[in-house]
Short mmCIF file of C-alpha atoms and ligand atoms in Angstrom, two decimals:
data_model
loop_
_atom_site.label_atom_id
_atom_site.label_comp_id
_atom_site.label_asym_id
_atom_site.label_seq_id
_atom_site.Cartn_x
_atom_site.Cartn_y
_atom_site.Cartn_z
CA MET A 13 21.90 1.75 16.65
CA THR A 14 18.63 1.73 14.67
CA GLN A 15 16.46 -1.37 15.05
CA ALA A 16 15.61 -3.43 11.96
CA LEU A 17 12.03 -2.89 10.77
CA THR A 18 11.16 -6.52 10.28
CA GLY A 19 7.84 -6.46 12.11
CA ILE A 20 4.41 -5.16 11.12
CA GLN A 21 1.99 -2.81 12.83
CA PHE A 22 -1.65 -2.19 11.89
CA THR A 23 -2.31 1.53 11.93
CA GLY A 24 -5.51 2.37 10.07
CA VAL A 25 -8.82 0.94 8.95
CA GLY A 26 -11.65 2.27 6.79
CA LYS A 27 -14.87 1.20 5.13
CA SER A 28 -17.37 2.33 2.53
CA LEU A 29 -20.82 0.99 1.66
CA PRO A 30 -23.23 1.93 -1.13
CA GLN A 31 -26.08 4.21 -0.02
CA ARG A 32 -28.84 2.00 -1.37
CA VAL A 33 -30.39 -0.43 1.18
CA LEU A 34 -32.22 -3.59 0.12
CA THR A 35 -34.19 -5.17 2.99
CA ASN A 36 -35.32 -8.78 3.30
CA ASP A 37 -38.93 -7.64 2.99
CA GLN A 38 -38.14 -5.86 -0.28
CA LEU A 39 -36.35 -8.98 -1.57
CA ALA A 40 -39.42 -11.04 -0.77
CA THR A 41 -41.24 -9.06 -3.48
CA VAL A 42 -38.64 -10.21 -6.05
CA VAL A 43 -38.16 -13.88 -5.15
CA GLU A 44 -40.04 -16.43 -3.04
CA THR A 45 -38.51 -15.86 0.41
CA SER A 46 -39.26 -14.09 3.68
CA ASP A 47 -37.55 -11.95 6.30
CA GLU A 48 -38.27 -14.74 8.79
CA TRP A 49 -36.43 -17.38 6.69
CA ILE A 50 -33.44 -15.20 5.84
CA HIS A 51 -32.95 -13.81 9.35
CA SER A 52 -33.40 -17.09 11.21
CA ARG A 53 -31.06 -19.00 8.83
CA THR A 54 -28.36 -16.33 8.36
CA GLY A 55 -28.75 -13.33 10.70
CA ILE A 56 -29.17 -11.00 7.70
CA ARG A 57 -31.84 -8.25 7.78
CA GLU A 58 -30.66 -6.04 4.91
CA ARG A 59 -27.74 -5.42 2.57
CA ARG A 60 -26.31 -2.53 0.52
CA VAL A 61 -26.35 -2.69 -3.28
CA LEU A 62 -24.44 -0.76 -5.92
CA GLY A 63 -26.70 1.11 -8.34
CA PRO A 64 -26.33 0.61 -12.09
CA THR A 65 -24.14 3.67 -12.58
CA GLU A 66 -22.13 3.35 -9.36
CA ASN A 67 -18.54 2.16 -9.40
CA LEU A 68 -16.90 -0.31 -7.02
CA LEU A 69 -13.67 1.68 -7.19
CA ASP A 70 -15.37 4.70 -5.58
CA LEU A 71 -16.03 2.53 -2.54
CA ALA A 72 -12.45 1.21 -2.54
CA LEU A 73 -11.17 4.78 -2.74
CA ALA A 74 -13.32 6.08 0.14
CA ALA A 75 -12.38 3.14 2.40
CA SER A 76 -8.68 3.64 1.58
CA GLU A 77 -8.79 7.38 2.30
CA GLN A 78 -10.37 6.73 5.71
CA ALA A 79 -7.72 4.10 6.56
CA LEU A 80 -4.87 6.41 5.52
CA CYS A 81 -6.35 9.30 7.50
CA GLN A 82 -6.59 7.14 10.64
CA ALA A 83 -2.96 6.04 10.16
CA GLY A 84 -1.91 9.68 9.84
CA LEU A 85 -0.39 9.01 6.41
CA THR A 86 -0.89 10.28 2.88
CA ALA A 87 -1.09 8.28 -0.31
CA LEU A 88 2.47 9.37 -1.11
CA ASP A 89 3.70 7.31 1.86
CA LEU A 90 2.45 4.06 0.27
CA ASP A 91 4.91 1.60 -1.27
CA LEU A 92 2.36 -1.14 -1.98
CA VAL A 93 -1.38 -1.34 -2.72
CA ILE A 94 -3.10 -4.71 -2.92
CA LEU A 95 -6.74 -4.83 -4.00
CA ALA A 96 -8.47 -8.02 -2.89
CA THR A 97 -11.46 -8.54 -5.15
CA SER A 98 -13.28 -11.14 -7.19
CA THR A 99 -15.29 -8.48 -9.00
CA PRO A 100 -12.85 -5.94 -10.48
CA GLU A 101 -14.29 -3.31 -12.77
CA ASP A 102 -11.75 -4.57 -15.33
CA LEU A 103 -10.66 -8.19 -15.61
CA PHE A 104 -7.07 -7.03 -16.14
CA GLY A 105 -7.20 -5.61 -12.62
CA SER A 106 -8.35 -2.48 -10.84
CA ALA A 107 -5.65 -1.96 -8.17
CA SER A 108 -3.56 0.43 -10.26
CA ARG A 109 -6.63 2.60 -10.91
CA VAL A 110 -7.36 2.74 -7.17
CA ALA A 111 -3.73 3.68 -6.48
CA ALA A 112 -3.78 6.35 -9.20
CA ARG A 113 -7.02 7.89 -7.93
CA LEU A 114 -5.64 7.88 -4.38
CA GLY A 115 -2.49 9.63 -5.58
CA ALA A 116 -0.27 6.71 -4.51
CA VAL A 117 2.14 7.39 -7.35
CA ARG A 118 5.12 5.71 -5.67
CA ALA A 119 3.29 2.48 -4.92
CA VAL A 120 3.21 -0.72 -6.91
CA ALA A 121 -0.37 -1.98 -7.09
CA PHE A 122 -1.90 -5.31 -8.02
CA ASP A 123 -5.10 -7.30 -7.60
CA LEU A 124 -5.36 -10.49 -5.59
CA THR A 125 -8.27 -12.92 -5.89
CA ALA A 126 -9.08 -15.37 -3.15
CA ALA A 127 -12.86 -14.84 -2.98
CA CYS A 128 -14.13 -14.28 0.58
CA THR A 129 -10.65 -15.04 1.99
CA GLY A 130 -9.11 -12.34 -0.24
CA PHE A 131 -8.51 -9.83 2.55
CA VAL A 132 -6.71 -12.31 4.81
CA PHE A 133 -4.61 -13.60 1.89
CA ALA A 134 -3.77 -10.00 0.88
CA VAL A 135 -2.69 -9.07 4.42
CA GLY A 136 -0.53 -12.22 4.47
CA THR A 137 1.00 -11.21 1.11
CA ALA A 138 1.64 -7.59 2.13
CA ALA A 139 3.22 -8.86 5.36
CA GLN A 140 5.92 -10.72 3.40
CA PHE A 141 7.01 -7.52 1.61
CA LEU A 142 7.19 -5.63 4.92
CA ARG A 143 8.97 -8.37 6.86
CA THR A 144 11.72 -8.73 4.26
CA GLY A 145 12.33 -4.98 4.37
CA CYS A 146 11.32 -4.61 0.72
CA TYR A 147 8.57 -2.05 1.54
CA ARG A 148 7.68 0.02 4.60
CA THR A 149 4.03 0.99 4.09
CA ALA A 150 1.22 -1.01 2.52
CA LEU A 151 -2.49 -0.57 1.94
CA VAL A 152 -4.72 -3.61 1.64
CA VAL A 153 -8.13 -2.73 0.24
CA ALA A 154 -10.88 -5.29 -0.25
CA ALA A 155 -13.86 -4.45 -2.43
CA ASP A 156 -16.55 -6.66 -3.89
CA GLY A 157 -19.77 -6.09 -5.79
CA LEU A 158 -21.22 -9.59 -5.81
CA THR A 159 -24.80 -8.36 -6.27
CA ARG A 160 -23.77 -7.71 -9.89
CA TRP A 161 -23.18 -11.42 -10.37
CA LEU A 162 -26.37 -12.88 -8.88
CA ASP A 163 -29.33 -14.64 -10.39
CA TRP A 164 -32.08 -12.67 -8.62
CA GLN A 165 -34.45 -15.62 -9.12
CA ASP A 166 -32.14 -18.03 -7.26
CA ARG A 167 -33.21 -17.69 -3.63
CA ASN A 168 -30.38 -20.02 -2.54
CA THR A 169 -27.86 -17.26 -3.31
CA CYS A 170 -29.48 -13.88 -4.00
CA VAL A 171 -30.55 -13.31 -0.38
CA LEU A 172 -27.01 -13.75 0.97
CA PHE A 173 -24.81 -11.11 -0.61
CA GLY A 174 -24.22 -7.36 -0.48
CA ASP A 175 -21.66 -4.88 -1.82
CA GLY A 176 -18.96 -2.92 0.03
CA ALA A 177 -15.31 -2.09 0.59
CA GLY A 178 -12.89 -2.02 3.51
CA ALA A 179 -9.23 -1.07 3.82
CA MET A 180 -6.32 -1.41 6.22
CA VAL A 181 -2.87 0.20 6.51
CA LEU A 182 0.16 -1.88 7.53
CA GLU A 183 3.53 -0.37 8.40
CA ALA A 184 6.93 -1.86 9.10
CA CYS A 185 8.04 -1.57 12.72
CA PRO A 186 10.63 -3.15 15.04
CA VAL A 187 8.16 -5.09 17.24
CA ASP A 188 5.99 -7.45 15.21
CA GLN A 189 2.25 -7.10 15.84
CA LEU A 190 1.34 -9.87 13.37
CA LEU A 191 1.48 -12.67 15.89
CA GLY A 192 0.27 -15.63 13.84
CA LEU A 193 -0.80 -16.43 10.28
CA GLU A 194 -2.14 -19.58 8.62
CA LEU A 195 -3.44 -19.74 5.02
CA ARG A 196 -5.03 -22.75 3.34
CA SER A 197 -6.62 -23.74 0.02
CA ASP A 198 -8.07 -26.89 -1.51
CA GLY A 199 -9.24 -26.90 -5.11
CA ARG A 200 -10.90 -30.28 -4.67
CA GLY A 201 -13.85 -28.36 -3.21
CA ALA A 202 -13.88 -25.67 -5.89
CA ASP A 203 -17.22 -26.74 -7.37
CA MET A 204 -19.08 -25.98 -4.13
CA LEU A 205 -19.02 -22.23 -4.80
CA THR A 206 -18.32 -20.77 -8.21
CA LEU A 207 -18.77 -17.76 -10.45
CA PRO A 208 -18.00 -19.78 -13.56
CA THR A 209 -17.37 -18.85 -17.14
CA THR A 210 -19.91 -19.57 -19.80
CA GLY A 211 -19.49 -19.14 -23.51
CA GLU A 212 -20.20 -20.10 -27.04
CA THR A 213 -18.12 -21.47 -29.86
CA VAL A 214 -17.44 -19.08 -32.70
CA ALA A 215 -16.11 -20.40 -36.00
CA LEU A 216 -13.44 -17.93 -37.10
CA MET A 217 -12.74 -19.86 -40.29
CA ALA A 218 -13.43 -23.31 -41.66
CA ASP A 219 -10.82 -25.11 -39.56
CA LEU A 220 -10.47 -22.77 -36.56
CA ALA A 221 -12.98 -22.21 -33.80
CA VAL A 222 -12.60 -20.06 -30.67
CA ARG A 223 -14.73 -19.46 -27.61
CA ASN A 224 -16.53 -16.21 -26.75
CA GLN A 225 -16.62 -16.08 -22.99
CA GLN A 226 -18.75 -14.47 -20.28
CA TYR A 227 -19.56 -15.24 -16.66
CA ALA A 228 -22.55 -17.14 -15.33
CA PRO A 229 -24.20 -16.10 -12.03
CA ILE A 230 -22.89 -17.35 -8.68
CA TYR A 231 -23.63 -20.98 -7.85
CA MET A 232 -23.34 -22.30 -4.30
CA ASN A 233 -24.01 -25.59 -2.58
CA GLY A 234 -24.84 -23.85 0.69
CA ARG A 235 -24.98 -26.93 2.89
CA ASP A 236 -21.54 -28.19 1.80
CA VAL A 237 -19.94 -24.75 2.18
CA TYR A 238 -21.54 -24.45 5.62
CA ARG A 239 -20.13 -27.81 6.70
CA PHE A 240 -16.68 -26.90 5.33
CA ALA A 241 -16.66 -23.57 7.21
CA VAL A 242 -17.76 -25.01 10.55
CA ARG A 243 -15.20 -27.84 10.24
CA GLU A 244 -12.14 -25.93 8.98
CA VAL A 245 -12.37 -22.38 10.34
CA PRO A 246 -11.86 -23.33 14.02
CA VAL A 247 -8.87 -25.49 13.00
CA VAL A 248 -7.14 -22.72 11.05
CA ILE A 249 -7.79 -20.23 13.87
CA GLU A 250 -6.31 -22.68 16.39
CA LYS A 251 -3.22 -23.06 14.17
CA ALA A 252 -2.76 -19.27 13.93
CA LEU A 253 -3.25 -19.00 17.72
CA HIS A 254 -0.68 -21.76 18.24
CA ARG A 255 1.84 -19.79 16.17
CA ALA A 256 1.03 -16.72 18.30
CA GLN A 257 1.37 -18.80 21.47
CA LEU A 258 -2.04 -17.62 22.62
CA ARG A 259 -5.19 -19.39 23.82
CA SER A 260 -8.62 -18.65 22.32
CA ASP A 261 -9.75 -16.92 25.56
CA GLN A 262 -6.85 -14.44 25.30
CA VAL A 263 -8.31 -12.90 22.15
CA ASP A 264 -10.28 -9.68 22.69
CA CYS A 265 -12.26 -9.78 19.45
CA TYR A 266 -12.80 -12.24 16.60
CA VAL A 267 -13.42 -10.64 13.20
CA LEU A 268 -14.55 -13.39 10.84
CA HIS A 269 -15.86 -13.36 7.31
CA GLN A 270 -19.55 -12.52 7.56
CA ALA A 271 -21.38 -15.32 5.75
CA ASN A 272 -23.82 -16.63 8.34
CA GLN A 273 -24.45 -15.84 12.02
CA ARG A 274 -24.88 -19.58 12.66
CA ILE A 275 -21.32 -20.17 11.37
CA LEU A 276 -19.97 -17.47 13.72
CA ASP A 277 -21.84 -19.03 16.66
CA ALA A 278 -20.65 -22.55 15.79
CA VAL A 279 -17.01 -21.39 15.56
CA ALA A 280 -17.37 -19.59 18.91
CA GLU A 281 -18.71 -22.78 20.46
CA ARG A 282 -15.88 -24.90 19.03
CA LEU A 283 -13.29 -22.44 20.37
CA GLN A 284 -15.14 -22.21 23.70
CA VAL A 285 -15.38 -18.43 23.45
CA PRO A 286 -18.52 -16.39 24.30
CA PRO A 287 -20.34 -15.49 21.02
CA ASP A 288 -20.36 -11.78 21.93
CA ARG A 289 -16.59 -11.75 21.39
CA PHE A 290 -17.34 -12.27 17.67
CA ALA A 291 -17.95 -8.96 15.88
CA THR A 292 -20.90 -8.99 13.49
CA THR A 293 -22.24 -6.75 10.75
CA LEU A 294 -24.25 -9.46 9.00
CA ASP A 295 -27.60 -7.97 9.96
CA ARG A 296 -26.91 -4.73 8.04
CA TYR A 297 -24.49 -5.63 5.25
CA ALA A 298 -24.91 -9.39 4.62
CA ASN A 299 -21.99 -11.18 2.93
CA THR A 300 -19.72 -8.62 1.22
CA SER A 301 -17.13 -11.26 0.27
CA ALA A 302 -13.51 -10.07 0.66
CA ALA A 303 -14.69 -6.75 2.15
CA SER A 304 -16.54 -8.24 5.10
CA VAL A 305 -13.55 -8.60 7.45
CA PRO A 306 -12.22 -5.02 7.13
CA ILE A 307 -15.76 -3.55 7.17
CA THR A 308 -16.49 -5.43 10.42
CA LEU A 309 -13.09 -4.49 11.82
CA CYS A 310 -13.78 -0.82 11.06
CA GLU A 311 -17.18 -0.93 12.76
CA GLY A 312 -15.59 -2.65 15.78
CA TRP A 313 -13.05 0.17 15.98
CA GLU A 314 -15.69 2.88 15.59
CA SER A 315 -17.93 1.32 18.27
CA GLY A 316 -15.07 0.88 20.77
CA GLN A 317 -15.28 -2.93 20.71
CA ILE A 318 -11.73 -2.87 19.28
CA ARG A 319 -9.11 -0.58 20.84
CA SER A 320 -5.44 0.11 20.43
CA GLY A 321 -3.68 -2.91 21.93
CA SER A 322 -6.63 -5.30 21.39
CA VAL A 323 -5.62 -8.83 20.39
CA LEU A 324 -7.62 -9.76 17.30
CA VAL A 325 -8.24 -12.82 15.19
CA MET A 326 -9.25 -12.18 11.59
CA ALA A 327 -10.40 -15.14 9.52
CA GLY A 328 -11.81 -15.68 6.06
CA PHE A 329 -13.27 -18.65 4.19
CA GLY A 330 -14.95 -19.20 0.87
CA ALA A 331 -14.62 -20.11 -2.78
CA GLY A 332 -11.52 -21.84 -4.00
CA LEU A 333 -11.87 -23.36 -1.51
CA THR A 334 -9.74 -20.91 0.46
CA TRP A 335 -9.53 -20.18 4.16
CA GLY A 336 -7.13 -18.56 6.56
CA ALA A 337 -6.65 -16.78 9.86
CA LEU A 338 -4.30 -14.24 11.37
CA VAL A 339 -3.70 -13.10 14.93
CA CYS A 340 -2.55 -9.53 15.55
CA ARG A 341 -2.36 -6.77 18.11
CA TRP A 342 -4.20 -3.72 16.82
CA GLY A 343 -2.81 -0.21 16.63
CA ARG A 344 0.41 1.80 16.33
CA VAL A 345 3.27 0.69 18.55
CA SER A 346 4.50 3.57 20.71
CA PRO A 347 8.05 4.51 19.72
O1 UT7 B 413 -19.05 -16.42 1.49
C1 UT7 B 413 -18.72 -17.70 1.15
C2 UT7 B 413 -19.08 -18.66 2.19
N1 UT7 B 413 -20.50 -18.92 2.16
C3 UT7 B 413 -21.07 -19.53 3.17
O2 UT7 B 413 -20.41 -19.80 4.16
C4 UT7 B 413 -22.51 -19.94 3.10
C5 UT7 B 413 -22.70 -21.25 3.84
N2 UT7 B 413 -24.06 -21.77 3.78
C6 UT7 B 413 -25.07 -21.20 4.47
O3 UT7 B 413 -24.90 -20.16 5.08
C7 UT7 B 413 -26.39 -21.92 4.49
O4 UT7 B 413 -26.24 -23.22 3.97
C8 UT7 B 413 -27.51 -21.17 3.70
C9 UT7 B 413 -27.91 -19.91 4.44
C10 UT7 B 413 -27.03 -20.84 2.31
C11 UT7 B 413 -28.74 -22.07 3.60
O5 UT7 B 413 -29.18 -22.45 4.90
P1 UT7 B 413 -29.56 -23.96 5.22
O6 UT7 B 413 -30.07 -24.00 6.60
O7 UT7 B 413 -28.34 -24.78 4.88
O8 UT7 B 413 -30.75 -24.20 4.22
P2 UT7 B 413 -30.87 -25.31 3.07
O9 UT7 B 413 -29.99 -24.95 1.92
O10 UT7 B 413 -30.67 -26.64 3.72
O11 UT7 B 413 -32.38 -25.14 2.64
C12 UT7 B 413 -33.45 -25.43 3.54
C13 UT7 B 413 -34.77 -25.17 2.84
C14 UT7 B 413 -34.85 -25.77 1.43
O12 UT7 B 413 -36.16 -26.24 1.28
P3 UT7 B 413 -36.46 -27.82 1.37
O13 UT7 B 413 -35.61 -28.45 0.32
O14 UT7 B 413 -36.06 -28.22 2.77
O15 UT7 B 413 -37.93 -27.89 1.11
C15 UT7 B 413 -34.61 -24.59 0.53
O16 UT7 B 413 -35.25 -24.75 -0.71
O17 UT7 B 413 -34.94 -23.74 2.66
C16 UT7 B 413 -35.24 -23.46 1.29
N3 UT7 B 413 -34.66 -22.17 0.94
C17 UT7 B 413 -35.30 -21.00 1.13
N4 UT7 B 413 -36.53 -20.71 1.59
C18 UT7 B 413 -36.86 -19.41 1.67
C19 UT7 B 413 -33.42 -21.92 0.46
N5 UT7 B 413 -33.25 -20.59 0.32
C20 UT7 B 413 -34.39 -20.00 0.72
C21 UT7 B 413 -34.82 -18.65 0.82
N6 UT7 B 413 -36.04 -18.41 1.31
N7 UT7 B 413 -34.02 -17.62 0.47
#
């Protein structure tokens, strides 16, 4: 008798960053700041930035190809592609373009926006399609180009962000490797971190006016977002761990959204876990929004910090407000 494929396994990860590096010292020539301030407050030393003619979808494509290759699959195997992004190249969505360029002609593709929590929300969404038996193979790709939406004179925000993409392959399997999942949102805190619309009124005719709309640069109340993250992220991780029936010390590696090293350290302290169990790429890539979790996961895999069978916590938090955590066992289940 064949077993029902109602579980999920995590079989491939990939990443892609723009070539161009922007260091803290270089930024200090643009805006009043210093390497000392940025590094001591955030852990960031440098970030990668998309050039004016570069395309975010190229990064999404490269990350996806690496993840598929590691999973031993081709794009034709994919049933579902979810692109987690707040910065699509086209406001109508970019997922179907990524799928088409990959050659994933069988897959249905759509965008999902949940800011810096986008990757975790997208994995949670893909998981539902796999668990119900609707699809067997899914690609979640997270790509963001937030440096294109910064006010480079606002030192409260412009020093924090970088661009990048990461991707992960999920496959249906009999023994579920997604051990716990908890997603949260609260729009009452939405004003803390926004990339808002701006616009002007245009009179179409004497008695009919419309609005011509654009986007303003990112605004963030850093202190409030910091307090929110340190308060809520440990709670949502504990809830996901409770669902997985695991304790915090049974997790091999924590892969959290990379916003601030001090947030990672505070969460580690609250969970009573040594800080070196928290993977970090903040120093090199800064905050790449939805992409930061899969980029950090990929580096953890490449460095050997994460192995097949490792128990992982992935967690995101950010605008919306949104936050969430999942617990999983990494790698392909042996048949
Ligand atoms: O990805 C979404 C989630 N985002 C986050 O989780 C970000 C959460 N927030 C943070 O990481 C931190 O709040 C920041 C890194 C954004 C700021 O760190 P902080 O320790 O909270 O600094 P602060 O905002 O309290 O500012 C302290 C001082 C201020 O000067 P005064 O008012 O004390 O004289 C700022 O004007 O530092 C000043 N400052 C800077 N100085 C040099 C702010 N930005 C800079 C800068 N360089 N880039």
